[in-house]
PDB file of C-alpha atoms and ligand atoms in Angstrom:
ATOM      1  CA  VAL I   1     -32.426  44.002 -20.737  1.00  0.00           C
ATOM      2  CA  LYS I   2     -29.342  43.642 -22.881  1.00  0.00           C
ATOM      3  CA  VAL I   3     -27.251  40.568 -22.114  1.00  0.00           C
ATOM      4  CA  ILE I   4     -23.568  40.452 -23.027  1.00  0.00           C
ATOM      5  CA  ASN I   5     -21.754  37.134 -22.983  1.00  0.00           C
ATOM      6  CA  SER I   6     -18.227  38.006 -23.955  1.00  0.00           C
ATOM      7  CA  ALA I   7     -15.485  40.413 -22.929  1.00  0.00           C
ATOM      8  CA  PRO I   8     -14.894  41.905 -26.416  1.00  0.00           C
ATOM      9  CA  GLU I   9     -18.610  42.602 -26.817  1.00  0.00           C
ATOM     10  CA  LEU I  10     -18.656  44.258 -23.389  1.00  0.00           C
ATOM     11  CA  ARG I  11     -15.698  46.436 -24.325  1.00  0.00           C
ATOM     12  CA  ALA I  12     -17.411  47.611 -27.500  1.00  0.00           C
ATOM     13  CA  GLU I  13     -20.669  48.466 -25.687  1.00  0.00           C
ATOM     14  CA  LEU I  14     -18.949  50.296 -22.881  1.00  0.00           C
ATOM     15  CA  GLU I  15     -16.666  52.321 -25.102  1.00  0.00           C
ATOM     16  CA  ILE I  16     -19.733  54.096 -26.417  1.00  0.00           C
ATOM     17  CA  ALA I  17     -21.545  54.337 -23.077  1.00  0.00           C
ATOM     18  CA  ARG I  18     -18.563  55.654 -21.158  1.00  0.00           C
ATOM     19  CA  LYS I  19     -18.291  58.723 -23.402  1.00  0.00           C
ATOM     20  CA  LYS I  20     -21.572  60.150 -22.253  1.00  0.00           C
ATOM     21  CA  SER I  21     -22.491  58.324 -19.063  1.00  0.00           C
ATOM     22  CA  ARG I  22     -21.379  57.738 -15.529  1.00  0.00           C
ATOM     23  CA  VAL I  23     -21.041  53.972 -15.339  1.00  0.00           C
ATOM     24  CA  GLY I  24     -22.188  52.131 -12.211  1.00  0.00           C
ATOM     25  CA  PHE I  25     -21.342  48.475 -11.630  1.00  0.00           C
ATOM     26  CA  VAL I  26     -22.816  45.762  -9.396  1.00  0.00           C
ATOM     27  CA  PRO I  27     -20.869  42.485  -9.449  1.00  0.00           C
ATOM     28  CA  THR I  28     -22.827  39.403  -8.304  1.00  0.00           C
ATOM     29  CA  MET I  29     -22.720  35.632  -8.419  1.00  0.00           C
ATOM     30  CA  GLY I  30     -26.362  35.494  -9.484  1.00  0.00           C
ATOM     31  CA  TYR I  31     -29.378  33.746  -7.975  1.00  0.00           C
ATOM     32  CA  LEU I  32     -30.477  37.274  -7.274  1.00  0.00           C
ATOM     33  CA  HIS I  33     -32.614  38.401  -4.344  1.00  0.00           C
ATOM     34  CA  GLN I  34     -33.829  41.726  -2.968  1.00  0.00           C
ATOM     35  CA  GLY I  35     -30.399  42.335  -1.415  1.00  0.00           C
ATOM     36  CA  HIS I  36     -28.774  42.347  -4.852  1.00  0.00           C
ATOM     37  CA  LEU I  37     -31.609  44.447  -6.282  1.00  0.00           C
ATOM     38  CA  SER I  38     -31.153  47.049  -3.543  1.00  0.00           C
ATOM     39  CA  LEU I  39     -27.534  47.450  -4.712  1.00  0.00           C
ATOM     40  CA  VAL I  40     -28.796  47.852  -8.277  1.00  0.00           C
ATOM     41  CA  ASP I  41     -31.166  50.589  -7.084  1.00  0.00           C
ATOM     42  CA  ILE I  42     -28.288  52.417  -5.392  1.00  0.00           C
ATOM     43  CA  ALA I  43     -26.234  52.168  -8.599  1.00  0.00           C
ATOM     44  CA  LYS I  44     -29.196  53.520 -10.602  1.00  0.00           C
ATOM     45  CA  GLN I  45     -29.389  56.550  -8.314  1.00  0.00           C
ATOM     46  CA  LYS I  46     -25.696  57.368  -8.660  1.00  0.00           C
ATOM     47  CA  ALA I  47     -25.007  56.466 -12.283  1.00  0.00           C
ATOM     48  CA  ASN I  48     -26.848  56.779 -15.578  1.00  0.00           C
ATOM     49  CA  PHE I  49     -25.494  53.567 -17.116  1.00  0.00           C
ATOM     50  CA  VAL I  50     -25.669  50.490 -14.904  1.00  0.00           C
ATOM     51  CA  VAL I  51     -23.944  47.165 -15.513  1.00  0.00           C
ATOM     52  CA  VAL I  52     -24.669  44.059 -13.432  1.00  0.00           C
ATOM     53  CA  SER I  53     -22.402  41.048 -13.775  1.00  0.00           C
ATOM     54  CA  ILE I  54     -23.287  37.466 -12.966  1.00  0.00           C
ATOM     55  CA  PHE I  55     -20.319  35.185 -12.562  1.00  0.00           C
ATOM     56  CA  VAL I  56     -19.857  32.340 -10.095  1.00  0.00           C
ATOM     57  CA  ASN I  57     -16.144  32.744  -9.606  1.00  0.00           C
ATOM     58  CA  PRO I  58     -14.520  29.317  -9.195  1.00  0.00           C
ATOM     59  CA  MET I  59     -11.341  30.905  -7.828  1.00  0.00           C
ATOM     60  CA  GLN I  60     -12.977  32.191  -4.654  1.00  0.00           C
ATOM     61  CA  PHE I  61     -14.426  28.833  -3.571  1.00  0.00           C
ATOM     62  CA  ASN I  62     -12.164  26.960  -1.195  1.00  0.00           C
ATOM     63  CA  ASN I  63     -14.724  24.173  -0.916  1.00  0.00           C
ATOM     64  CA  SER I  64     -15.626  22.333  -4.123  1.00  0.00           C
ATOM     65  CA  GLU I  65     -18.989  21.146  -2.756  1.00  0.00           C
ATOM     66  CA  ASP I  66     -19.968  24.754  -2.022  1.00  0.00           C
ATOM     67  CA  PHE I  67     -19.049  25.637  -5.618  1.00  0.00           C
ATOM     68  CA  GLN I  68     -20.874  22.641  -7.153  1.00  0.00           C
ATOM     69  CA  LYS I  69     -24.005  23.378  -5.135  1.00  0.00           C
ATOM     70  CA  TYR I  70     -24.009  27.139  -5.667  1.00  0.00           C
ATOM     71  CA  PRO I  71     -27.529  27.929  -6.975  1.00  0.00           C
ATOM     72  CA  ILE I  72     -27.876  29.177 -10.555  1.00  0.00           C
ATOM     73  CA  ASN I  73     -30.984  30.435 -12.366  1.00  0.00           C
ATOM     74  CA  ILE I  74     -30.097  32.940 -15.070  1.00  0.00           C
ATOM     75  CA  GLU I  75     -33.617  33.095 -16.470  1.00  0.00           C
ATOM     76  CA  ARG I  76     -35.053  34.179 -13.141  1.00  0.00           C
ATOM     77  CA  ASP I  77     -32.170  36.616 -12.595  1.00  0.00           C
ATOM     78  CA  LEU I  78     -32.884  38.279 -15.934  1.00  0.00           C
ATOM     79  CA  GLU I  79     -36.571  38.596 -15.082  1.00  0.00           C
ATOM     80  CA  LEU I  80     -35.704  40.311 -11.820  1.00  0.00           C
ATOM     81  CA  LEU I  81     -33.244  42.647 -13.523  1.00  0.00           C
ATOM     82  CA  GLN I  82     -35.749  43.458 -16.261  1.00  0.00           C
ATOM     83  CA  SER I  83     -37.891  45.205 -13.635  1.00  0.00           C
ATOM     84  CA  ARG I  84     -34.928  47.414 -12.642  1.00  0.00           C
ATOM     85  CA  ASN I  85     -34.369  48.889 -16.061  1.00  0.00           C
ATOM     86  CA  ILE I  86     -30.610  48.503 -16.091  1.00  0.00           C
ATOM     87  CA  ASP I  87     -28.452  48.893 -19.184  1.00  0.00           C
ATOM     88  CA  LEU I  88     -26.337  45.745 -19.403  1.00  0.00           C
ATOM     89  CA  VAL I  89     -26.079  42.344 -17.802  1.00  0.00           C
ATOM     90  CA  TYR I  90     -22.631  40.857 -18.256  1.00  0.00           C
ATOM     91  CA  ILE I  91     -22.563  37.060 -17.988  1.00  0.00           C
ATOM     92  CA  PRO I  92     -19.027  36.056 -18.889  1.00  0.00           C
ATOM     93  CA  THR I  93     -17.702  32.540 -19.281  1.00  0.00           C
ATOM     94  CA  VAL I  94     -14.756  31.328 -17.235  1.00  0.00           C
ATOM     95  CA  SER I  95     -12.476  31.890 -20.238  1.00  0.00           C
ATOM     96  CA  ASP I  96     -13.634  35.512 -20.575  1.00  0.00           C
ATOM     97  CA  ILE I  97     -12.463  36.128 -17.040  1.00  0.00           C
ATOM     98  CA  TYR I  98      -9.476  33.794 -16.983  1.00  0.00           C
ATOM     99  CA  PRO I  99      -8.259  33.468 -20.602  1.00  0.00           C
ATOM    100  CA  ASN I 100      -4.909  32.187 -19.334  1.00  0.00           C
ATOM    101  CA  LYS I 101      -4.264  29.738 -16.577  1.00  0.00           C
ATOM    102  CA  VAL I 102      -4.042  32.421 -13.880  1.00  0.00           C
ATOM    103  CA  LYS I 103      -0.632  32.620 -12.262  1.00  0.00           C
ATOM    104  CA  VAL I 104      -0.665  36.297 -11.317  1.00  0.00           C
ATOM    105  CA  THR I 105      -3.159  36.902  -8.539  1.00  0.00           C
ATOM    106  CA  LEU I 106      -3.838  39.564  -5.949  1.00  0.00           C
ATOM    107  CA  ASN I 107      -2.478  39.127  -2.456  1.00  0.00           C
ATOM    108  CA  PRO I 108      -5.160  40.493  -0.118  1.00  0.00           C
ATOM    109  CA  GLY I 109      -2.637  41.158   2.678  1.00  0.00           C
ATOM    110  CA  GLU I 110      -3.034  40.905   6.403  1.00  0.00           C
ATOM    111  CA  LEU I 111      -6.666  42.068   6.590  1.00  0.00           C
ATOM    112  CA  ALA I 112      -7.557  38.735   4.993  1.00  0.00           C
ATOM    113  CA  ALA I 113      -5.780  36.583   7.555  1.00  0.00           C
ATOM    114  CA  GLN I 114      -8.726  36.398   9.961  1.00  0.00           C
ATOM    115  CA  PHE I 115     -12.465  35.653   9.920  1.00  0.00           C
ATOM    116  CA  GLU I 116     -13.570  34.612   6.404  1.00  0.00           C
ATOM    117  CA  GLY I 117      -9.957  34.452   5.220  1.00  0.00           C
ATOM    118  CA  GLU I 118      -8.962  32.137   8.043  1.00  0.00           C
ATOM    119  CA  PHE I 119     -11.802  29.684   7.476  1.00  0.00           C
ATOM    120  CA  ARG I 120     -11.805  29.972   3.699  1.00  0.00           C
ATOM    121  CA  PRO I 121      -8.135  29.866   2.667  1.00  0.00           C
ATOM    122  CA  GLY I 122      -7.587  31.549  -0.705  1.00  0.00           C
ATOM    123  CA  HIS I 123     -11.091  33.044  -0.735  1.00  0.00           C
ATOM    124  CA  PHE I 124     -10.089  36.707  -0.732  1.00  0.00           C
ATOM    125  CA  GLU I 125      -7.263  36.148  -3.176  1.00  0.00           C
ATOM    126  CA  GLY I 126      -9.976  34.829  -5.507  1.00  0.00           C
ATOM    127  CA  VAL I 127     -12.388  37.669  -4.722  1.00  0.00           C
ATOM    128  CA  LEU I 128      -9.872  40.479  -5.223  1.00  0.00           C
ATOM    129  CA  THR I 129      -8.488  38.877  -8.369  1.00  0.00           C
ATOM    130  CA  VAL I 130     -11.923  38.531  -9.996  1.00  0.00           C
ATOM    131  CA  VAL I 131     -13.065  41.979  -8.869  1.00  0.00           C
ATOM    132  CA  SER I 132      -9.938  43.589 -10.295  1.00  0.00           C
ATOM    133  CA  ILE I 133     -10.434  41.731 -13.603  1.00  0.00           C
ATOM    134  CA  LEU I 134     -14.084  42.833 -13.713  1.00  0.00           C
ATOM    135  CA  PHE I 135     -13.070  46.403 -12.846  1.00  0.00           C
ATOM    136  CA  ASN I 136     -10.594  46.364 -15.738  1.00  0.00           C
ATOM    137  CA  GLN I 137     -13.214  45.010 -18.120  1.00  0.00           C
ATOM    138  CA  VAL I 138     -16.066  47.313 -17.076  1.00  0.00           C
ATOM    139  CA  GLN I 139     -13.996  50.333 -15.985  1.00  0.00           C
ATOM    140  CA  PRO I 140     -16.881  51.734 -13.981  1.00  0.00           C
ATOM    141  CA  ASP I 141     -16.950  55.117 -12.276  1.00  0.00           C
ATOM    142  CA  LEU I 142     -18.522  53.526  -9.228  1.00  0.00           C
ATOM    143  CA  ALA I 143     -19.262  50.052  -7.908  1.00  0.00           C
ATOM    144  CA  VAL I 144     -21.710  48.961  -5.212  1.00  0.00           C
ATOM    145  CA  PHE I 145     -20.985  46.206  -2.682  1.00  0.00           C
ATOM    146  CA  GLY I 146     -23.053  44.892   0.222  1.00  0.00           C
ATOM    147  CA  GLU I 147     -22.349  45.451   3.896  1.00  0.00           C
ATOM    148  CA  LYS I 148     -23.363  41.804   4.361  1.00  0.00           C
ATOM    149  CA  ASP I 149     -19.894  40.716   3.218  1.00  0.00           C
ATOM    150  CA  PHE I 150     -18.259  43.224   5.505  1.00  0.00           C
ATOM    151  CA  GLN I 151     -14.695  41.922   5.378  1.00  0.00           C
ATOM    152  CA  GLN I 152     -14.959  41.691   1.583  1.00  0.00           C
ATOM    153  CA  LEU I 153     -16.184  45.294   1.398  1.00  0.00           C
ATOM    154  CA  THR I 154     -13.280  46.426   3.603  1.00  0.00           C
ATOM    155  CA  LEU I 155     -10.774  44.549   1.442  1.00  0.00           C
ATOM    156  CA  ILE I 156     -12.206  45.944  -1.784  1.00  0.00           C
ATOM    157  CA  ARG I 157     -11.960  49.478  -0.409  1.00  0.00           C
ATOM    158  CA  LYS I 158      -8.368  48.731   0.605  1.00  0.00           C
ATOM    159  CA  MET I 159      -7.533  47.287  -2.823  1.00  0.00           C
ATOM    160  CA  VAL I 160      -9.029  50.297  -4.610  1.00  0.00           C
ATOM    161  CA  SER I 161      -7.088  52.642  -2.363  1.00  0.00           C
ATOM    162  CA  ASP I 162      -3.745  50.784  -2.361  1.00  0.00           C
ATOM    163  CA  LEU I 163      -3.747  49.960  -6.076  1.00  0.00           C
ATOM    164  CA  GLN I 164      -5.362  53.301  -7.010  1.00  0.00           C
ATOM    165  CA  PHE I 165      -8.311  52.123  -9.038  1.00  0.00           C
ATOM    166  CA  PRO I 166     -10.191  55.316 -10.047  1.00  0.00           C
ATOM    167  CA  ILE I 167     -13.466  53.818  -8.828  1.00  0.00           C
ATOM    168  CA  GLU I 168     -15.795  55.022  -6.090  1.00  0.00           C
ATOM    169  CA  ILE I 169     -16.914  52.168  -3.806  1.00  0.00           C
ATOM    170  CA  ILE I 170     -20.409  52.484  -2.385  1.00  0.00           C
ATOM    171  CA  GLU I 171     -21.821  50.363   0.429  1.00  0.00           C
ATOM    172  CA  GLY I 172     -25.367  48.977   0.411  1.00  0.00           C
ATOM    173  CA  PRO I 173     -27.064  48.005   3.711  1.00  0.00           C
ATOM    174  CA  ILE I 174     -28.081  44.412   4.440  1.00  0.00           C
ATOM    175  CA  VAL I 175     -31.525  43.400   3.240  1.00  0.00           C
ATOM    176  CA  ARG I 176     -33.177  40.864   5.534  1.00  0.00           C
ATOM    177  CA  GLU I 177     -36.160  38.534   5.508  1.00  0.00           C
ATOM    178  CA  GLU I 178     -38.942  39.510   7.906  1.00  0.00           C
ATOM    179  CA  SER I 179     -37.528  36.961  10.333  1.00  0.00           C
ATOM    180  CA  GLY I 180     -34.227  38.862  10.455  1.00  0.00           C
ATOM    181  CA  LEU I 181     -32.369  36.305   8.342  1.00  0.00           C
ATOM    182  CA  ALA I 182     -29.975  38.128   5.995  1.00  0.00           C
ATOM    183  CA  MET I 183     -30.895  37.382   2.394  1.00  0.00           C
ATOM    184  CA  SER I 184     -28.404  35.133   0.659  1.00  0.00           C
ATOM    185  CA  SER I 185     -28.417  33.004  -2.476  1.00  0.00           C
ATOM    186  CA  ARG I 186     -27.321  30.115  -0.253  1.00  0.00           C
ATOM    187  CA  ASN I 187     -30.588  30.338   1.773  1.00  0.00           C
ATOM    188  CA  SER I 188     -32.263  28.554  -1.152  1.00  0.00           C
ATOM    189  CA  ARG I 189     -30.394  25.406  -0.103  1.00  0.00           C
ATOM    190  CA  LEU I 190     -32.115  25.389   3.310  1.00  0.00           C
ATOM    191  CA  SER I 191     -35.265  23.477   4.260  1.00  0.00           C
ATOM    192  CA  GLU I 192     -38.163  25.401   5.854  1.00  0.00           C
ATOM    193  CA  ASP I 193     -36.928  24.364   9.266  1.00  0.00           C
ATOM    194  CA  GLY I 194     -33.367  25.271   8.255  1.00  0.00           C
ATOM    195  CA  LYS I 195     -34.544  28.790   7.399  1.00  0.00           C
ATOM    196  CA  LYS I 196     -36.003  29.115  10.889  1.00  0.00           C
ATOM    197  CA  GLN I 197     -32.797  27.841  12.470  1.00  0.00           C
ATOM    198  CA  ALA I 198     -30.766  30.204  10.286  1.00  0.00           C
ATOM    199  CA  LYS I 199     -32.176  33.111  12.244  1.00  0.00           C
ATOM    200  CA  ALA I 200     -29.485  32.085  14.749  1.00  0.00           C
ATOM    201  CA  LEU I 201     -26.948  34.409  13.121  1.00  0.00           C
ATOM    202  CA  SER I 202     -28.988  37.607  13.376  1.00  0.00           C
ATOM    203  CA  PHE I 203     -30.273  36.522  16.792  1.00  0.00           C
ATOM    204  CA  LEU I 204     -26.717  36.143  18.062  1.00  0.00           C
ATOM    205  CA  LEU I 205     -25.765  39.612  16.804  1.00  0.00           C
ATOM    206  CA  GLU I 206     -28.928  41.180  18.228  1.00  0.00           C
ATOM    207  CA  THR I 207     -28.533  39.456  21.590  1.00  0.00           C
ATOM    208  CA  PHE I 208     -24.904  40.479  21.832  1.00  0.00           C
ATOM    209  CA  PHE I 209     -25.482  44.141  21.013  1.00  0.00           C
ATOM    210  CA  LYS I 210     -28.516  44.343  23.265  1.00  0.00           C
ATOM    211  CA  THR I 211     -26.534  42.970  26.210  1.00  0.00           C
ATOM    212  CA  LEU I 212     -23.564  45.151  25.315  1.00  0.00           C
ATOM    213  CA  SER I 213     -25.646  48.320  25.267  1.00  0.00           C
ATOM    214  CA  GLU I 214     -27.280  47.453  28.568  1.00  0.00           C
ATOM    215  CA  GLY I 215     -23.843  48.044  30.004  1.00  0.00           C
ATOM    216  CA  ASN I 216     -23.271  46.458  33.427  1.00  0.00           C
ATOM    217  CA  ASN I 217     -19.656  46.947  32.496  1.00  0.00           C
ATOM    218  CA  SER I 218     -19.167  43.273  31.768  1.00  0.00           C
ATOM    219  CA  ASN I 219     -16.177  42.103  29.777  1.00  0.00           C
ATOM    220  CA  LEU I 220     -16.250  40.909  26.194  1.00  0.00           C
ATOM    221  CA  ARG I 221     -15.434  37.300  27.054  1.00  0.00           C
ATOM    222  CA  ASP I 222     -18.541  37.003  29.272  1.00  0.00           C
ATOM    223  CA  LEU I 223     -20.803  38.931  26.915  1.00  0.00           C
ATOM    224  CA  LYS I 224     -19.849  36.688  24.004  1.00  0.00           C
ATOM    225  CA  LYS I 225     -20.257  33.522  26.037  1.00  0.00           C
ATOM    226  CA  LEU I 226     -23.671  34.637  27.246  1.00  0.00           C
ATOM    227  CA  SER I 227     -25.005  35.475  23.795  1.00  0.00           C
ATOM    228  CA  ILE I 228     -23.532  32.340  22.188  1.00  0.00           C
ATOM    229  CA  ASN I 229     -25.082  30.108  24.865  1.00  0.00           C
ATOM    230  CA  LYS I 230     -28.466  31.764  24.504  1.00  0.00           C
ATOM    231  CA  THR I 231     -28.306  31.350  20.719  1.00  0.00           C
ATOM    232  CA  LYS I 232     -27.397  27.668  21.060  1.00  0.00           C
ATOM    233  CA  ASP I 233     -30.379  27.151  23.379  1.00  0.00           C
ATOM    234  CA  TYR I 234     -32.818  28.683  20.913  1.00  0.00           C
ATOM    235  CA  TYR I 235     -31.203  27.409  17.712  1.00  0.00           C
ATOM    236  CA  PRO I 236     -29.648  23.999  18.408  1.00  0.00           C
ATOM    237  CA  ALA I 237     -29.112  23.270  14.699  1.00  0.00           C
ATOM    238  CA  PHE I 238     -26.707  26.179  14.369  1.00  0.00           C
ATOM    239  CA  ASP I 239     -23.074  25.145  14.148  1.00  0.00           C
ATOM    240  CA  LEU I 240     -21.063  28.289  14.962  1.00  0.00           C
ATOM    241  CA  GLU I 241     -17.766  28.732  13.146  1.00  0.00           C
ATOM    242  CA  TYR I 242     -16.701  32.118  14.509  1.00  0.00           C
ATOM    243  CA  PHE I 243     -18.172  35.109  16.284  1.00  0.00           C
ATOM    244  CA  GLU I 244     -15.891  38.091  16.683  1.00  0.00           C
ATOM    245  CA  ILE I 245     -16.256  41.700  17.703  1.00  0.00           C
ATOM    246  CA  VAL I 246     -13.997  44.062  15.795  1.00  0.00           C
ATOM    247  CA  ASN I 247     -13.494  47.770  15.306  1.00  0.00           C
ATOM    248  CA  GLN I 248     -15.318  48.383  12.076  1.00  0.00           C
ATOM    249  CA  ASP I 249     -12.671  50.646  10.576  1.00  0.00           C
ATOM    250  CA  THR I 250      -9.610  48.502  11.257  1.00  0.00           C
ATOM    251  CA  LEU I 251     -11.153  45.016  11.636  1.00  0.00           C
ATOM    252  CA  GLU I 252      -9.045  44.653  14.770  1.00  0.00           C
ATOM    253  CA  LYS I 253     -10.556  42.357  17.390  1.00  0.00           C
ATOM    254  CA  PHE I 254     -11.315  43.850  20.783  1.00  0.00           C
ATOM    255  CA  PRO I 255      -9.344  42.002  23.463  1.00  0.00           C
ATOM    256  CA  ASP I 256     -11.394  39.506  25.491  1.00  0.00           C
ATOM    257  CA  ASP I 257     -11.090  41.543  28.666  1.00  0.00           C
ATOM    258  CA  SER I 258     -12.413  44.791  27.073  1.00  0.00           C
ATOM    259  CA  LYS I 259     -15.230  46.371  29.042  1.00  0.00           C
ATOM    260  CA  SER I 260     -18.572  47.013  27.374  1.00  0.00           C
ATOM    261  CA  SER I 261     -18.196  50.780  27.888  1.00  0.00           C
ATOM    262  CA  GLU I 262     -14.888  50.805  25.956  1.00  0.00           C
ATOM    263  CA  ILE I 263     -16.307  48.681  23.154  1.00  0.00           C
ATOM    264  CA  LEU I 264     -19.395  50.842  22.743  1.00  0.00           C
ATOM    265  CA  ILE I 265     -17.426  54.009  22.010  1.00  0.00           C
ATOM    266  CA  ASN I 266     -15.078  52.339  19.516  1.00  0.00           C
ATOM    267  CA  SER I 267     -17.347  51.504  16.537  1.00  0.00           C
ATOM    268  CA  PRO I 268     -17.896  47.824  17.285  1.00  0.00           C
ATOM    269  CA  ARG I 269     -19.010  45.380  14.615  1.00  0.00           C
ATOM    270  CA  GLY I 270     -19.954  41.751  15.051  1.00  0.00           C
ATOM    271  CA  LEU I 271     -18.935  39.206  12.437  1.00  0.00           C
ATOM    272  CA  VAL I 272     -20.495  35.755  12.542  1.00  0.00           C
ATOM    273  CA  ALA I 273     -20.263  32.627  10.398  1.00  0.00           C
ATOM    274  CA  GLY I 274     -21.650  29.151  10.835  1.00  0.00           C
ATOM    275  CA  TYR I 275     -23.449  26.218   9.306  1.00  0.00           C
ATOM    276  CA  ILE I 276     -27.106  25.226   9.100  1.00  0.00           C
ATOM    277  CA  GLU I 277     -27.849  21.906   7.376  1.00  0.00           C
ATOM    278  CA  GLY I 278     -24.308  21.963   5.985  1.00  0.00           C
ATOM    279  CA  VAL I 279     -24.840  25.361   4.341  1.00  0.00           C
ATOM    280  CA  ARG I 280     -22.356  28.038   5.331  1.00  0.00           C
ATOM    281  CA  LEU I 281     -23.900  31.411   6.210  1.00  0.00           C
ATOM    282  CA  ILE I 282     -22.495  34.725   7.409  1.00  0.00           C
ATOM    283  CA  ASP I 283     -23.957  37.860   8.954  1.00  0.00           C
ATOM    284  CA  THR I 284     -22.784  41.113  10.481  1.00  0.00           C
ATOM    285  CA  ALA I 285     -24.053  44.098  12.440  1.00  0.00           C
ATOM    286  CA  GLY I 286     -22.504  47.321  13.623  1.00  0.00           C
ATOM    287  CA  PHE I 287     -23.415  49.552  16.523  1.00  0.00           C
TER     288      PHE I 287
HETATM  289  P1  AMP F 301     -22.983  37.570  -4.131  1.00  0.00           P
HETATM  290  O1  AMP F 301     -23.873  37.323  -5.285  1.00  0.00           O
HETATM  291  O2  AMP F 301     -23.313  36.786  -2.918  1.00  0.00           O
HETATM  292  O3  AMP F 301     -21.514  37.527  -4.490  1.00  0.00           O
HETATM  293  O4  AMP F 301     -23.250  39.069  -3.696  1.00  0.00           O
HETATM  294  C1  AMP F 301     -23.144  40.128  -4.610  1.00  0.00           C
HETATM  295  C2  AMP F 301     -23.231  41.426  -3.845  1.00  0.00           C
HETATM  296  O5  AMP F 301     -24.484  41.485  -3.158  1.00  0.00           O
HETATM  297  C3  AMP F 301     -22.148  41.567  -2.760  1.00  0.00           C
HETATM  298  O6  AMP F 301     -21.689  42.921  -2.759  1.00  0.00           O
HETATM  299  C4  AMP F 301     -22.890  41.222  -1.499  1.00  0.00           C
HETATM  300  O7  AMP F 301     -22.343  41.824  -0.354  1.00  0.00           O
HETATM  301  C5  AMP F 301     -24.268  41.775  -1.798  1.00  0.00           C
HETATM  302  N1  AMP F 301     -25.303  41.140  -0.967  1.00  0.00           N
HETATM  303  C6  AMP F 301     -25.472  39.814  -0.717  1.00  0.00           C
HETATM  304  N2  AMP F 301     -26.494  39.602   0.133  1.00  0.00           N
HETATM  305  C7  AMP F 301     -26.997  40.822   0.445  1.00  0.00           C
HETATM  306  C8  AMP F 301     -28.068  41.278   1.283  1.00  0.00           C
HETATM  307  N3  AMP F 301     -28.823  40.442   1.973  1.00  0.00           N
HETATM  308  N4  AMP F 301     -28.297  42.608   1.350  1.00  0.00           N
HETATM  309  C9  AMP F 301     -27.523  43.482   0.639  1.00  0.00           C
HETATM  310  N5  AMP F 301     -26.505  43.130  -0.170  1.00  0.00           N
HETATM  311  C10 AMP F 301     -26.242  41.810  -0.267  1.00  0.00           C
END
């Protein structure tokens, strides 16, 4: 697999490729797992020239410990990508992405005020800024992002639509461990017991949607309380940060007194974040 380490080199390679190929792009922060590879497979189906980038973007980390401890293993990543037969791996340096001290950044707008954006101030400004820089460097026809980072996916779609990037955004479903735990590079920081406790996030989503679909016309406040309490009983090590039920098209929260029947017919999606062993994890599910 061809590895490119600088922006000018990338430009030269892509100038040739773009003439005859549909370019697909999968941006990642590395420490790849099957979730990332599933996005690569989607890109391979839809494009005939696929670029994967690996860049741990300092600008999107609001917590310096999270950044310092973010796992990196380029050698292993390249081995995994080798098996996927992609065309280019772009591994830029910080100065390839941010040649100047960045002063012009992207304002993600009101969709970023809640959930991840609320608990990680500046996160989405960093994400949208780096994604727009990468889009300008790669100029892909399409790019694939994971459902796992649902608010991020929504914001990227919004950015592409509002700022008129001529790029098709494709969503890849969440890949999970057999236990139900959503794959994440951060899972590598968990102990064996931590991995078991980390099932709390998918358990909470499953419990909530199961209770919701059983009806009984309960209200959202009670349904949430019930599923959170059950999750805390089973997974005491889980430190919940937020659990919200939103309409998946608008990301608007359902009011606490909404009835289950109303929620069910309005494309509900659960968004959850929390800590296990000091590692921050997120998960999501729709219905
Ligand atoms: P990251 O390396 O965490 O920035 O993720 C790169 C891309 O992979 C993003 O579009 C994520 O949403 C996606 N992704 C992360 N985890 C998973 C997963 N378990 N299943 C599918 N896609 C994922």
